[in-house]
PDB file of C-alpha atoms in Angstrom:
ATOM      1  CA  MET S  16      13.682 -15.152 -20.981  1.00 91.00           C
ATOM      2  CA  LEU S  17      13.486 -11.513 -21.969  1.00 96.00           C
ATOM      3  CA  SER S  18      16.490  -9.770 -23.464  1.00 97.00           C
ATOM      4  CA  LYS S  19      18.572  -7.275 -21.531  1.00 97.00           C
ATOM      5  CA  GLU S  20      16.991  -4.432 -23.503  1.00 97.00           C
ATOM      6  CA  GLU S  21      13.466  -5.627 -22.679  1.00 98.00           C
ATOM      7  CA  ILE S  22      14.258  -5.932 -18.960  1.00 98.00           C
ATOM      8  CA  PHE S  23      15.844  -2.469 -18.998  1.00 98.00           C
ATOM      9  CA  GLN S  24      12.741  -1.040 -20.666  1.00 98.00           C
ATOM     10  CA  ASN S  25      10.401  -2.778 -18.215  1.00 98.00           C
ATOM     11  CA  LEU S  26      12.377  -1.527 -15.236  1.00 98.00           C
ATOM     12  CA  ALA S  27      12.312   2.018 -16.564  1.00 98.00           C
ATOM     13  CA  GLU S  28       8.531   1.836 -16.990  1.00 98.00           C
ATOM     14  CA  VAL S  29       7.990   0.354 -13.536  1.00 98.00           C
ATOM     15  CA  LYS S  30      10.131   3.020 -11.907  1.00 98.00           C
ATOM     16  CA  GLU S  31       8.299   5.767 -13.812  1.00 98.00           C
ATOM     17  CA  LYS S  32       4.960   4.386 -12.602  1.00 98.00           C
ATOM     18  CA  ILE S  33       6.255   4.163  -9.022  1.00 98.00           C
ATOM     19  CA  ALA S  34       7.357   7.783  -9.151  1.00 98.00           C
ATOM     20  CA  ALA S  35       4.063   8.946 -10.665  1.00 98.00           C
ATOM     21  CA  ALA S  36       1.976   7.046  -8.098  1.00 98.00           C
ATOM     22  CA  ALA S  37       4.042   8.450  -5.238  1.00 98.00           C
ATOM     23  CA  LYS S  38       3.668  11.994  -6.550  1.00 98.00           C
ATOM     24  CA  ARG S  39      -0.114  11.559  -6.893  1.00 98.00           C
ATOM     25  CA  ALA S  40      -0.183  10.670  -3.204  1.00 98.00           C
ATOM     26  CA  GLY S  41       2.055  13.587  -2.263  1.00 98.00           C
ATOM     27  CA  ARG S  42       4.899  11.258  -1.375  1.00 98.00           C
ATOM     28  CA  ASN S  43       8.597  11.165  -2.184  1.00 98.00           C
ATOM     29  CA  PRO S  44       9.226   8.429  -4.791  1.00 97.00           C
ATOM     30  CA  GLU S  45      12.490   7.607  -2.997  1.00 97.00           C
ATOM     31  CA  ASP S  46      10.422   6.412  -0.023  1.00 97.00           C
ATOM     32  CA  VAL S  47       9.175   3.431  -2.068  1.00 98.00           C
ATOM     33  CA  LYS S  48      11.490   0.441  -2.453  1.00 98.00           C
ATOM     34  CA  LEU S  49      11.198  -1.806  -5.498  1.00 98.00           C
ATOM     35  CA  VAL S  50      11.747  -5.511  -4.865  1.00 98.00           C
ATOM     36  CA  ALA S  51      12.334  -7.301  -8.159  1.00 98.00           C
ATOM     37  CA  VAL S  52      10.671 -10.676  -7.663  1.00 98.00           C
ATOM     38  CA  SER S  53      13.071 -13.069  -9.328  1.00 97.00           C
ATOM     39  CA  LYS S  54      11.450 -16.412  -8.463  1.00 96.00           C
ATOM     40  CA  THR S  55      11.695 -18.946 -11.316  1.00 95.00           C
ATOM     41  CA  TYR S  56      13.839 -16.575 -13.392  1.00 97.00           C
ATOM     42  CA  PRO S  57      17.447 -17.515 -14.226  1.00 96.00           C
ATOM     43  CA  VAL S  58      20.438 -15.697 -12.773  1.00 97.00           C
ATOM     44  CA  GLU S  59      21.064 -14.093 -16.175  1.00 97.00           C
ATOM     45  CA  ALA S  60      17.809 -12.132 -15.838  1.00 98.00           C
ATOM     46  CA  ILE S  61      18.883 -10.948 -12.394  1.00 98.00           C
ATOM     47  CA  GLU S  62      22.256  -9.904 -13.799  1.00 98.00           C
ATOM     48  CA  TYR S  63      20.503  -7.794 -16.438  1.00 98.00           C
ATOM     49  CA  ALA S  64      18.435  -6.078 -13.734  1.00 98.00           C
ATOM     50  CA  MET S  65      21.592  -5.471 -11.722  1.00 97.00           C
ATOM     51  CA  GLU S  66      23.239  -3.798 -14.711  1.00 96.00           C
ATOM     52  CA  GLU S  67      20.285  -1.401 -14.788  1.00 95.00           C
ATOM     53  CA  GLY S  68      20.872  -0.603 -11.131  1.00 95.00           C
ATOM     54  CA  THR S  69      18.364  -2.816  -9.337  1.00 94.00           C
ATOM     55  CA  VAL S  70      19.795  -4.312  -6.144  1.00 94.00           C
ATOM     56  CA  ILE S  71      16.849  -5.723  -4.140  1.00 98.00           C
ATOM     57  CA  PHE S  72      15.512  -9.110  -5.165  1.00 98.00           C
ATOM     58  CA  GLY S  73      12.726 -11.228  -3.692  1.00 98.00           C
ATOM     59  CA  GLU S  74      12.344 -14.991  -3.739  1.00 98.00           C
ATOM     60  CA  ASN S  75       9.519 -17.269  -2.602  1.00 97.00           C
ATOM     61  CA  LYS S  76      11.313 -20.538  -1.956  1.00 97.00           C
ATOM     62  CA  VAL S  77      14.207 -21.063   0.418  1.00 98.00           C
ATOM     63  CA  GLN S  78      16.153 -23.440  -1.814  1.00 97.00           C
ATOM     64  CA  GLU S  79      15.979 -21.164  -4.836  1.00 97.00           C
ATOM     65  CA  LEU S  80      16.842 -18.142  -2.696  1.00 98.00           C
ATOM     66  CA  THR S  81      19.929 -19.703  -1.125  1.00 98.00           C
ATOM     67  CA  GLY S  82      21.120 -21.008  -4.478  1.00 98.00           C
ATOM     68  CA  LYS S  83      20.972 -17.531  -5.985  1.00 98.00           C
ATOM     69  CA  ILE S  84      22.596 -15.967  -2.935  1.00 98.00           C
ATOM     70  CA  ASP S  85      25.456 -18.489  -3.232  1.00 97.00           C
ATOM     71  CA  TYR S  86      25.854 -17.712  -6.932  1.00 98.00           C
ATOM     72  CA  PHE S  87      26.078 -13.956  -6.478  1.00 97.00           C
ATOM     73  CA  GLU S  88      28.189 -14.092  -3.319  1.00 96.00           C
ATOM     74  CA  ALA S  89      30.742 -16.117  -5.289  1.00 97.00           C
ATOM     75  CA  LYS S  90      30.838 -13.190  -7.732  1.00 96.00           C
ATOM     76  CA  ASN S  91      31.172 -10.650  -4.881  1.00 96.00           C
ATOM     77  CA  CYS S  92      27.844  -9.025  -5.769  1.00 93.00           C
ATOM     78  CA  GLN S  93      26.282  -7.038  -2.941  1.00 88.00           C
ATOM     79  CA  ASN S  94      22.598  -7.619  -3.645  1.00 94.00           C
ATOM     80  CA  GLU S  95      19.906  -7.316  -1.003  1.00 97.00           C
ATOM     81  CA  TRP S  96      17.752 -10.438  -0.745  1.00 98.00           C
ATOM     82  CA  HIS S  97      14.241 -10.683   0.678  1.00 98.00           C
ATOM     83  CA  LEU S  98      12.224 -13.818   1.375  1.00 98.00           C
ATOM     84  CA  ILE S  99       8.658 -13.028   0.372  1.00 98.00           C
ATOM     85  CA  GLY S 100       7.157 -16.528   0.341  1.00 97.00           C
ATOM     86  CA  HIS S 101       5.941 -18.840   3.091  1.00 96.00           C
ATOM     87  CA  LEU S 102       8.654 -19.998   5.482  1.00 98.00           C
ATOM     88  CA  GLN S 103       8.613 -23.270   7.402  1.00 97.00           C
ATOM     89  CA  THR S 104      10.220 -23.294  10.829  1.00 98.00           C
ATOM     90  CA  ASN S 105      12.698 -26.000   9.836  1.00 98.00           C
ATOM     91  CA  LYS S 106      14.016 -23.837   6.971  1.00 98.00           C
ATOM     92  CA  CYS S 107      14.911 -20.814   9.106  1.00 98.00           C
ATOM     93  CA  LYS S 108      18.499 -21.949   9.558  1.00 97.00           C
ATOM     94  CA  TYR S 109      19.153 -21.603   5.847  1.00 98.00           C
ATOM     95  CA  ILE S 110      18.159 -17.953   5.486  1.00 97.00           C
ATOM     96  CA  VAL S 111      18.604 -16.198   8.836  1.00 98.00           C
ATOM     97  CA  GLY S 112      21.637 -13.975   8.502  1.00 97.00           C
ATOM     98  CA  ARG S 113      21.523 -14.158   4.708  1.00 97.00           C
ATOM     99  CA  THR S 114      18.415 -12.097   4.004  1.00 98.00           C
ATOM    100  CA  ALA S 115      17.828  -8.415   4.660  1.00 98.00           C
ATOM    101  CA  LEU S 116      14.117  -8.902   5.343  1.00 98.00           C
ATOM    102  CA  ILE S 117      11.664 -11.775   5.811  1.00 98.00           C
ATOM    103  CA  HIS S 118       8.231 -10.578   4.667  1.00 98.00           C
ATOM    104  CA  SER S 119       6.147 -13.591   5.590  1.00 98.00           C
ATOM    105  CA  VAL S 120       6.024 -14.148   9.359  1.00 98.00           C
ATOM    106  CA  ASP S 121       2.494 -15.089  10.359  1.00 98.00           C
ATOM    107  CA  SER S 122       2.828 -16.837  13.718  1.00 98.00           C
ATOM    108  CA  PHE S 123       4.696 -16.590  16.995  1.00 98.00           C
ATOM    109  CA  LYS S 124       6.001 -20.122  16.454  1.00 98.00           C
ATOM    110  CA  LEU S 125       7.756 -19.040  13.252  1.00 98.00           C
ATOM    111  CA  ALA S 126       9.075 -15.823  14.812  1.00 98.00           C
ATOM    112  CA  GLU S 127      10.427 -17.830  17.742  1.00 98.00           C
ATOM    113  CA  ALA S 128      12.223 -20.223  15.377  1.00 98.00           C
ATOM    114  CA  ILE S 129      13.762 -17.264  13.536  1.00 98.00           C
ATOM    115  CA  ASP S 130      14.797 -15.725  16.858  1.00 98.00           C
ATOM    116  CA  LYS S 131      16.506 -18.900  18.038  1.00 98.00           C
ATOM    117  CA  GLU S 132      18.462 -19.210  14.787  1.00 98.00           C
ATOM    118  CA  ALA S 133      19.373 -15.524  14.853  1.00 98.00           C
ATOM    119  CA  ALA S 134      20.666 -15.892  18.421  1.00 98.00           C
ATOM    120  CA  LYS S 135      22.873 -18.799  17.348  1.00 98.00           C
ATOM    121  CA  LYS S 136      24.362 -16.663  14.590  1.00 98.00           C
ATOM    122  CA  ASP S 137      24.503 -13.532  16.760  1.00 98.00           C
ATOM    123  CA  VAL S 138      22.464 -11.454  14.304  1.00 98.00           C
ATOM    124  CA  ILE S 139      19.273  -9.398  14.413  1.00 98.00           C
ATOM    125  CA  CYS S 140      16.676 -10.525  11.896  1.00 98.00           C
ATOM    126  CA  ASP S 141      14.255  -7.964  10.454  1.00 98.00           C
ATOM    127  CA  ILE S 142      10.778  -9.292   9.721  1.00 98.00           C
ATOM    128  CA  LEU S 143       7.359  -8.199   8.532  1.00 98.00           C
ATOM    129  CA  ILE S 144       4.085  -9.632   9.793  1.00 98.00           C
ATOM    130  CA  GLU S 145       2.082 -11.162   6.944  1.00 98.00           C
ATOM    131  CA  LEU S 146      -1.651 -10.488   6.962  1.00 98.00           C
ATOM    132  CA  ASN S 147      -4.317 -12.435   5.108  1.00 97.00           C
ATOM    133  CA  ILE S 148      -5.979  -9.144   4.324  1.00 97.00           C
ATOM    134  CA  GLY S 149      -8.618 -10.596   1.994  1.00 95.00           C
ATOM    135  CA  ASP S 150      -9.501 -13.529   4.294  1.00 94.00           C
ATOM    136  CA  GLU S 151      -8.685 -16.030   1.537  1.00 95.00           C
ATOM    137  CA  ASP S 152      -8.459 -19.742   2.356  1.00 92.00           C
ATOM    138  CA  SER S 153      -5.603 -20.170  -0.141  1.00 90.00           C
ATOM    139  CA  LYS S 154      -3.393 -17.521   1.476  1.00 94.00           C
ATOM    140  CA  PHE S 155      -1.100 -17.556   4.488  1.00 95.00           C
ATOM    141  CA  GLY S 156      -1.113 -14.734   7.024  1.00 97.00           C
ATOM    142  CA  CYS S 157      -2.700 -13.785  10.304  1.00 97.00           C
ATOM    143  CA  ARG S 158      -6.092 -12.095  10.487  1.00 97.00           C
ATOM    144  CA  PRO S 159      -6.042  -8.299  10.780  1.00 97.00           C
ATOM    145  CA  GLU S 160      -7.872  -8.468  14.105  1.00 97.00           C
ATOM    146  CA  ASP S 161      -5.108 -10.705  15.510  1.00 98.00           C
ATOM    147  CA  CYS S 162      -2.217  -8.599  14.219  1.00 98.00           C
ATOM    148  CA  GLU S 163      -1.574  -6.341  17.208  1.00 98.00           C
ATOM    149  CA  ALA S 164      -1.550  -9.254  19.638  1.00 98.00           C
ATOM    150  CA  LEU S 165       0.932 -11.132  17.427  1.00 98.00           C
ATOM    151  CA  VAL S 166       3.155  -8.048  17.149  1.00 98.00           C
ATOM    152  CA  ARG S 167       3.151  -7.675  20.934  1.00 98.00           C
ATOM    153  CA  ASP S 168       4.037 -11.345  21.427  1.00 98.00           C
ATOM    154  CA  ILE S 169       6.913 -11.165  18.936  1.00 98.00           C
ATOM    155  CA  SER S 170       8.208  -7.888  20.356  1.00 98.00           C
ATOM    156  CA  ILE S 171       9.645  -9.707  23.383  1.00 98.00           C
ATOM    157  CA  LEU S 172      12.040 -11.723  21.217  1.00 98.00           C
ATOM    158  CA  LYS S 173      15.602 -10.400  21.449  1.00 98.00           C
ATOM    159  CA  ASN S 174      16.951 -11.255  18.005  1.00 98.00           C
ATOM    160  CA  VAL S 175      13.923 -10.357  15.876  1.00 98.00           C
ATOM    161  CA  ARG S 176      12.785  -6.864  14.905  1.00 98.00           C
ATOM    162  CA  VAL S 177       9.266  -6.220  13.628  1.00 98.00           C
ATOM    163  CA  LYS S 178       9.615  -3.612  10.890  1.00 98.00           C
ATOM    164  CA  GLY S 179       6.030  -3.510   9.607  1.00 98.00           C
ATOM    165  CA  LEU S 180       3.363  -5.435   7.727  1.00 98.00           C
ATOM    166  CA  MET S 181       3.026  -7.348   4.465  1.00 98.00           C
ATOM    167  CA  CYS S 182       0.093  -8.686   2.461  1.00 98.00           C
ATOM    168  CA  VAL S 183      -0.685 -10.461  -0.776  1.00 96.00           C
ATOM    169  CA  ALA S 184      -3.922  -8.843  -1.889  1.00 96.00           C
ATOM    170  CA  PRO S 185      -6.576 -10.829  -3.790  1.00 96.00           C
ATOM    171  CA  PHE S 186      -6.063 -11.330  -7.514  1.00 94.00           C
ATOM    172  CA  VAL S 187      -8.359  -8.887  -9.282  1.00 95.00           C
ATOM    173  CA  GLU S 188      -8.784  -7.625 -12.835  1.00 94.00           C
ATOM    174  CA  ASN S 189      -9.326  -4.062 -11.626  1.00 98.00           C
ATOM    175  CA  PRO S 190      -6.657  -2.933  -9.135  1.00 97.00           C
ATOM    176  CA  GLU S 191      -9.103  -0.426  -7.666  1.00 98.00           C
ATOM    177  CA  GLU S 192     -10.836  -3.386  -6.028  1.00 97.00           C
ATOM    178  CA  ASN S 193      -7.816  -3.799  -3.757  1.00 98.00           C
ATOM    179  CA  ARG S 194      -7.672  -0.171  -2.660  1.00 98.00           C
ATOM    180  CA  MET S 195      -9.765  -0.875   0.447  1.00 98.00           C
ATOM    181  CA  PHE S 196      -7.376  -3.660   1.497  1.00 98.00           C
ATOM    182  CA  PHE S 197      -4.318  -1.458   1.015  1.00 98.00           C
ATOM    183  CA  ARG S 198      -5.994   1.331   2.966  1.00 98.00           C
ATOM    184  CA  GLN S 199      -6.765  -1.117   5.763  1.00 98.00           C
ATOM    185  CA  MET S 200      -3.089  -2.146   5.826  1.00 98.00           C
ATOM    186  CA  LYS S 201      -1.984   1.464   6.118  1.00 98.00           C
ATOM    187  CA  ASN S 202      -4.496   2.231   8.875  1.00 98.00           C
ATOM    188  CA  LEU S 203      -3.468  -0.852  10.849  1.00 98.00           C
ATOM    189  CA  THR S 204       0.202   0.052  10.503  1.00 98.00           C
ATOM    190  CA  VAL S 205      -0.426   3.557  11.812  1.00 98.00           C
ATOM    191  CA  ASP S 206      -2.584   2.249  14.645  1.00 98.00           C
ATOM    192  CA  ILE S 207       0.065  -0.212  15.858  1.00 98.00           C
ATOM    193  CA  ALA S 208       2.840   2.355  15.432  1.00 98.00           C
ATOM    194  CA  ASN S 209       0.916   4.741  17.670  1.00 98.00           C
ATOM    195  CA  LYS S 210       0.983   2.132  20.467  1.00 97.00           C
ATOM    196  CA  ASN S 211       4.786   2.640  20.741  1.00 97.00           C
ATOM    197  CA  ILE S 212       5.514  -1.027  21.374  1.00 98.00           C
ATOM    198  CA  ASP S 213       9.149  -1.688  22.293  1.00 96.00           C
ATOM    199  CA  ASN S 214      11.230  -3.404  19.605  1.00 95.00           C
ATOM    200  CA  VAL S 215       8.628  -2.570  16.934  1.00 98.00           C
ATOM    201  CA  SER S 216       9.098   0.186  14.354  1.00 96.00           C
ATOM    202  CA  MET S 217       6.248  -0.328  11.814  1.00 97.00           C
ATOM    203  CA  CYS S 218       8.193   1.649   9.214  1.00 97.00           C
ATOM    204  CA  GLU S 219       7.514  -0.700   6.287  1.00 98.00           C
ATOM    205  CA  ILE S 220       4.352  -1.725   4.421  1.00 98.00           C
ATOM    206  CA  SER S 221       5.040  -4.382   1.793  1.00 98.00           C
ATOM    207  CA  MET S 222       2.045  -4.508  -0.533  1.00 98.00           C
ATOM    208  CA  GLY S 223       1.339  -4.275  -4.224  1.00 98.00           C
ATOM    209  CA  MET S 224       2.463  -6.540  -7.061  1.00 98.00           C
ATOM    210  CA  THR S 225       2.641  -6.221 -10.841  1.00 97.00           C
ATOM    211  CA  GLY S 226      -1.109  -5.749 -11.263  1.00 97.00           C
ATOM    212  CA  ASP S 227      -1.810  -3.310  -8.448  1.00 98.00           C
ATOM    213  CA  TYR S 228       1.374  -1.700  -7.142  1.00 98.00           C
ATOM    214  CA  GLU S 229       0.383   1.794  -8.256  1.00 98.00           C
ATOM    215  CA  VAL S 230      -2.767   1.716  -6.130  1.00 98.00           C
ATOM    216  CA  ALA S 231      -0.750   0.246  -3.259  1.00 98.00           C
ATOM    217  CA  ILE S 232       1.701   3.159  -3.415  1.00 98.00           C
ATOM    218  CA  GLU S 233      -1.156   5.657  -3.450  1.00 98.00           C
ATOM    219  CA  GLU S 234      -2.373   4.033  -0.219  1.00 98.00           C
ATOM    220  CA  GLY S 235       0.995   4.029   1.531  1.00 98.00           C
ATOM    221  CA  ALA S 236       3.131   1.077   0.397  1.00 98.00           C
ATOM    222  CA  THR S 237       6.817   1.513   1.186  1.00 98.00           C
ATOM    223  CA  ILE S 238       7.797  -1.730  -0.572  1.00 98.00           C
ATOM    224  CA  VAL S 239       6.292  -3.084  -3.798  1.00 98.00           C
ATOM    225  CA  ARG S 240       7.049  -6.524  -5.203  1.00 98.00           C
ATOM    226  CA  VAL S 241       7.155  -6.694  -9.005  1.00 98.00           C
ATOM    227  CA  GLY S 242       8.106  -9.801 -10.976  1.00 98.00           C
ATOM    228  CA  THR S 243       6.362 -10.314 -14.310  1.00 97.00           C
ATOM    229  CA  GLY S 244       6.226  -6.562 -14.845  1.00 98.00           C
ATOM    230  CA  ILE S 245      10.040  -6.646 -14.981  1.00 98.00           C
ATOM    231  CA  PHE S 246      11.077 -10.100 -16.135  1.00 98.00           C
ATOM    232  CA  GLY S 247       8.078 -11.144 -18.239  1.00 97.00           C
ATOM    233  CA  LYS S 248       5.860 -14.195 -18.070  1.00 92.00           C
ATOM    234  CA  ARG S 249       7.126 -17.001 -15.862  1.00 86.00           C
ATOM    235  CA  ASN S 250       7.761 -20.508 -17.132  1.00 75.00           C
ATOM    236  CA  TYR S 251       6.866 -22.792 -14.228  1.00 65.00           C
ATOM    237  CA  MET S 252       7.822 -25.864 -16.273  1.00 59.00           C
ATOM    238  CA  ILE S 253      11.539 -25.140 -15.949  1.00 51.00           C
TER     239      ILE S 253
END
Protein backbone atom coordinates (compact mmCIF):
# COMPACT_ATOMS: atom_id res chain seq x y z
CA MET A 1 0.00 0.00 0.00
CA LEU A 2 1.20 3.50 -0.77
CA SER A 3 2.00 5.91 2.02
CA LYS A 4 -0.24 8.81 2.93
CA GLU A 5 2.20 11.21 1.28
CA GLU A 6 2.20 9.22 -1.97
CA ILE A 7 -1.61 9.08 -2.08
CA PHE A 8 -1.78 12.82 -1.37
CA GLN A 9 0.66 13.49 -4.21
CA ASN A 10 -1.23 11.23 -6.62
CA LEU A 11 -4.53 12.90 -5.79
CA ALA A 12 -3.04 16.33 -6.33
CA GLU A 13 -1.72 15.27 -9.74
CA VAL A 14 -5.01 13.68 -10.77
CA LYS A 15 -6.97 16.77 -9.77
CA GLU A 16 -4.54 19.02 -11.65
CA LYS A 17 -4.97 16.88 -14.78
CA ILE A 18 -8.76 16.94 -14.40
CA ALA A 19 -8.71 20.72 -14.16
CA ALA A 20 -6.38 21.09 -17.15
CA ALA A 21 -8.46 18.73 -19.32
CA ALA A 22 -11.66 20.56 -18.41
CA LYS A 23 -10.11 23.93 -19.25
CA ARG A 24 -8.88 22.62 -22.62
CA ALA A 25 -12.49 21.71 -23.40
CA GLY A 26 -13.79 25.07 -22.20
CA ARG A 27 -15.46 23.47 -19.21
CA ASN A 28 -15.59 24.26 -15.51
CA PRO A 29 -13.36 21.76 -13.64
CA GLU A 30 -15.93 21.72 -10.83
CA ASP A 31 -18.37 20.05 -13.24
CA VAL A 32 -16.24 16.88 -13.22
CA LYS A 33 -16.59 14.52 -10.26
CA LEU A 34 -13.69 12.28 -9.26
CA VAL A 35 -14.63 8.81 -8.05
CA ALA A 36 -11.68 7.23 -6.26
CA VAL A 37 -11.93 3.55 -7.18
CA SER A 38 -11.03 1.80 -3.95
CA LYS A 39 -11.65 -1.83 -4.93
CA THR A 40 -9.08 -4.22 -3.40
CA TYR A 41 -7.46 -1.40 -1.41
CA PRO A 42 -7.58 -1.45 2.40
CA VAL A 43 -9.62 1.01 4.44
CA GLU A 44 -6.40 2.74 5.51
CA ALA A 45 -5.83 3.87 1.91
CA ILE A 46 -9.36 5.26 1.79
CA GLU A 47 -8.77 7.07 5.07
CA TYR A 48 -5.67 8.73 3.60
CA ALA A 49 -7.70 9.89 0.58
CA MET A 50 -10.38 11.21 2.91
CA GLU A 51 -7.80 13.24 4.82
CA GLU A 52 -6.88 14.88 1.51
CA GLY A 53 -10.53 15.77 0.97
CA THR A 54 -11.77 13.02 -1.33
CA VAL A 55 -15.29 11.88 -0.43
CA ILE A 56 -16.59 9.80 -3.38
CA PHE A 57 -15.45 6.20 -3.60
CA GLY A 58 -16.31 3.48 -6.10
CA GLU A 59 -16.37 -0.27 -5.59
CA ASN A 60 -16.90 -3.16 -8.00
CA LYS A 61 -18.13 -5.92 -5.73
CA VAL A 62 -21.16 -5.76 -3.47
CA GLN A 63 -19.60 -7.60 -0.54
CA GLU A 64 -16.51 -5.41 -0.48
CA LEU A 65 -18.64 -2.28 -0.89
CA THR A 66 -20.99 -3.08 1.98
CA GLY A 67 -18.10 -4.05 4.24
CA LYS A 68 -16.42 -0.69 3.67
CA ILE A 69 -19.69 1.19 4.08
CA ASP A 70 -20.23 -0.58 7.43
CA TYR A 71 -16.70 0.29 8.54
CA PHE A 72 -17.00 3.99 7.78
CA GLU A 73 -20.58 4.33 9.01
CA ALA A 74 -19.40 2.98 12.37
CA LYS A 75 -16.90 5.86 12.39
CA ASN A 76 -19.61 8.39 11.42
CA CYS A 77 -17.86 9.19 8.13
CA GLN A 78 -20.11 10.74 5.50
CA ASN A 79 -18.56 9.31 2.34
CA GLU A 80 -20.45 8.95 -0.92
CA TRP A 81 -20.34 5.41 -2.29
CA HIS A 82 -20.88 4.34 -5.89
CA LEU A 83 -21.23 0.81 -7.24
CA ILE A 84 -19.35 0.74 -10.53
CA GLY A 85 -19.14 -3.01 -11.13
CA HIS A 86 -21.62 -5.56 -12.43
CA LEU A 87 -24.66 -6.06 -10.20
CA GLN A 88 -26.68 -9.27 -9.97
CA THR A 89 -30.39 -8.93 -9.30
CA ASN A 90 -30.18 -10.97 -6.10
CA LYS A 91 -27.61 -8.54 -4.65
CA CYS A 92 -29.74 -5.41 -5.03
CA LYS A 93 -31.11 -5.67 -1.51
CA TYR A 94 -27.65 -5.15 -0.05
CA ILE A 95 -26.87 -1.84 -1.73
CA VAL A 96 -30.13 -0.05 -2.55
CA GLY A 97 -30.43 2.83 -0.12
CA ARG A 98 -26.74 2.65 0.76
CA THR A 99 -25.19 3.92 -2.47
CA ALA A 100 -25.49 7.36 -4.03
CA LEU A 101 -25.27 6.01 -7.58
CA ILE A 102 -25.28 2.63 -9.34
CA HIS A 103 -23.27 3.00 -12.56
CA SER A 104 -23.82 -0.43 -14.06
CA VAL A 105 -27.47 -1.02 -14.99
CA ASP A 106 -27.63 -2.78 -18.34
CA SER A 107 -31.05 -4.42 -18.46
CA PHE A 108 -34.67 -3.76 -17.58
CA LYS A 109 -34.65 -6.88 -15.40
CA LEU A 110 -31.92 -5.40 -13.20
CA ALA A 111 -33.58 -1.97 -13.09
CA GLU A 112 -36.85 -3.62 -12.08
CA ALA A 113 -35.13 -5.51 -9.26
CA ILE A 114 -33.56 -2.26 -8.03
CA ASP A 115 -36.95 -0.54 -8.24
CA LYS A 116 -38.68 -3.23 -6.19
CA GLU A 117 -36.02 -3.05 -3.47
CA ALA A 118 -36.11 0.75 -3.48
CA ALA A 119 -39.90 0.67 -3.06
CA LYS A 120 -39.55 -1.63 -0.05
CA LYS A 121 -37.13 0.82 1.54
CA ASP A 122 -39.10 3.88 0.42
CA VAL A 123 -36.12 5.43 -1.37
CA ILE A 124 -35.34 6.68 -4.87
CA CYS A 125 -32.33 4.99 -6.43
CA ASP A 126 -30.21 6.92 -8.93
CA ILE A 127 -28.72 4.81 -11.72
CA LEU A 128 -26.68 5.08 -14.89
CA ILE A 129 -27.18 2.91 -17.96
CA GLU A 130 -24.01 0.96 -18.78
CA LEU A 131 -23.09 0.74 -22.45
CA ASN A 132 -20.75 -1.77 -24.05
CA ILE A 133 -19.41 1.04 -26.18
CA GLY A 134 -16.59 -0.97 -27.75
CA ASP A 135 -18.75 -4.05 -28.48
CA GLU A 136 -16.41 -6.27 -26.45
CA ASP A 137 -17.46 -9.83 -25.59
CA SER A 138 -15.76 -9.55 -22.18
CA LYS A 139 -17.72 -6.47 -21.11
CA PHE A 140 -21.20 -5.98 -19.69
CA GLY A 141 -23.50 -3.26 -20.99
CA CYS A 142 -26.24 -2.73 -23.51
CA ARG A 143 -25.51 -1.89 -27.14
CA PRO A 144 -25.60 1.81 -28.04
CA GLU A 145 -28.39 1.19 -30.55
CA ASP A 146 -30.54 -0.34 -27.78
CA CYS A 147 -29.88 2.40 -25.22
CA GLU A 148 -32.81 4.72 -25.88
CA ALA A 149 -35.32 1.88 -25.80
CA LEU A 150 -33.88 0.66 -22.48
CA VAL A 151 -33.99 4.18 -21.03
CA ARG A 152 -37.64 4.51 -22.06
CA ASP A 153 -38.53 1.15 -20.50
CA ILE A 154 -36.80 2.02 -17.22
CA SER A 155 -38.32 5.50 -17.11
CA ILE A 156 -41.70 4.05 -16.09
CA LEU A 157 -40.29 2.67 -12.83
CA LYS A 158 -41.31 4.80 -9.84
CA ASN A 159 -38.35 4.31 -7.52
CA VAL A 160 -35.50 4.48 -10.05
CA ARG A 161 -34.10 7.61 -11.68
CA VAL A 162 -31.98 7.42 -14.82
CA LYS A 163 -29.27 10.05 -14.41
CA GLY A 164 -27.15 9.31 -17.49
CA LEU A 165 -24.78 6.83 -19.09
CA MET A 166 -21.64 4.91 -18.15
CA CYS A 167 -19.06 2.93 -20.11
CA VAL A 168 -15.83 1.04 -19.62
CA ALA A 169 -13.88 1.86 -22.76
CA PRO A 170 -11.49 -0.68 -24.33
CA PHE A 171 -8.04 -1.02 -22.81
CA VAL A 172 -5.64 0.82 -25.09
CA GLU A 173 -2.03 1.97 -24.89
CA ASN A 174 -2.88 5.30 -26.52
CA PRO A 175 -5.88 7.01 -24.89
CA GLU A 176 -6.58 8.86 -28.13
CA GLU A 177 -7.90 5.56 -29.49
CA ASN A 178 -10.85 5.86 -27.12
CA ARG A 179 -11.76 9.41 -28.09
CA MET A 180 -14.30 8.21 -30.67
CA PHE A 181 -16.04 6.06 -28.05
CA PHE A 182 -16.20 8.93 -25.56
CA ARG A 183 -17.54 11.23 -28.26
CA GLN A 184 -20.19 8.65 -29.12
CA MET A 185 -21.20 8.52 -25.44
CA LYS A 186 -21.56 12.28 -25.30
CA ASN A 187 -23.58 12.42 -28.53
CA LEU A 188 -25.90 9.65 -27.34
CA THR A 189 -26.41 11.40 -24.01
CA VAL A 190 -27.34 14.65 -25.73
CA ASP A 191 -29.63 12.85 -28.17
CA ILE A 192 -31.58 11.07 -25.41
CA ALA A 193 -31.71 14.23 -23.28
CA ASN A 194 -33.28 16.08 -26.20
CA LYS A 195 -36.14 13.54 -26.23
CA ASN A 196 -37.31 14.93 -22.84
CA ILE A 197 -38.29 11.53 -21.47
CA ASP A 198 -40.10 11.74 -18.13
CA ASN A 199 -38.09 10.58 -15.11
CA VAL A 200 -34.83 10.79 -17.08
CA SER A 201 -32.30 13.60 -16.63
CA MET A 202 -29.17 12.44 -18.56
CA CYS A 203 -27.03 14.84 -16.54
CA GLU A 204 -24.15 12.42 -15.91
CA ILE A 205 -21.63 10.69 -18.18
CA SER A 206 -19.39 8.28 -16.27
CA MET A 207 -16.41 7.47 -18.48
CA GLY A 208 -12.65 7.55 -18.28
CA MET A 209 -10.30 5.64 -16.00
CA THR A 210 -6.67 6.01 -14.96
CA GLY A 211 -5.32 5.59 -18.50
CA ASP A 212 -7.75 7.78 -20.42
CA TYR A 213 -9.70 10.08 -18.12
CA GLU A 214 -8.20 13.25 -19.57
CA VAL A 215 -9.49 12.42 -23.05
CA ALA A 216 -12.84 11.45 -21.53
CA ILE A 217 -13.14 14.86 -19.85
CA GLU A 218 -12.28 16.61 -23.10
CA GLU A 219 -15.19 14.73 -24.68
CA GLY A 220 -17.71 15.51 -21.95
CA ALA A 221 -17.29 13.15 -18.98
CA THR A 222 -18.92 14.44 -15.80
CA ILE A 223 -17.63 11.53 -13.70
CA VAL A 224 -14.21 9.88 -14.00
CA ARG A 225 -13.21 6.72 -12.15
CA VAL A 226 -9.57 6.60 -11.06
CA GLY A 227 -8.05 3.82 -8.97
CA THR A 228 -4.43 2.93 -9.66
CA GLY A 229 -3.68 6.55 -10.52
CA ILE A 230 -4.48 7.37 -6.87
CA PHE A 231 -3.79 4.26 -4.82
CA GLY A 232 -1.08 2.56 -6.88
CA LYS A 233 -0.87 -0.93 -8.30
CA ARG A 234 -3.46 -3.37 -7.02
CA ASN A 235 -2.57 -6.63 -5.30
CA TYR A 236 -5.28 -9.07 -6.34
CA MET A 237 -3.70 -11.82 -4.22
CA ILE A 238 -4.88 -10.24 -0.97
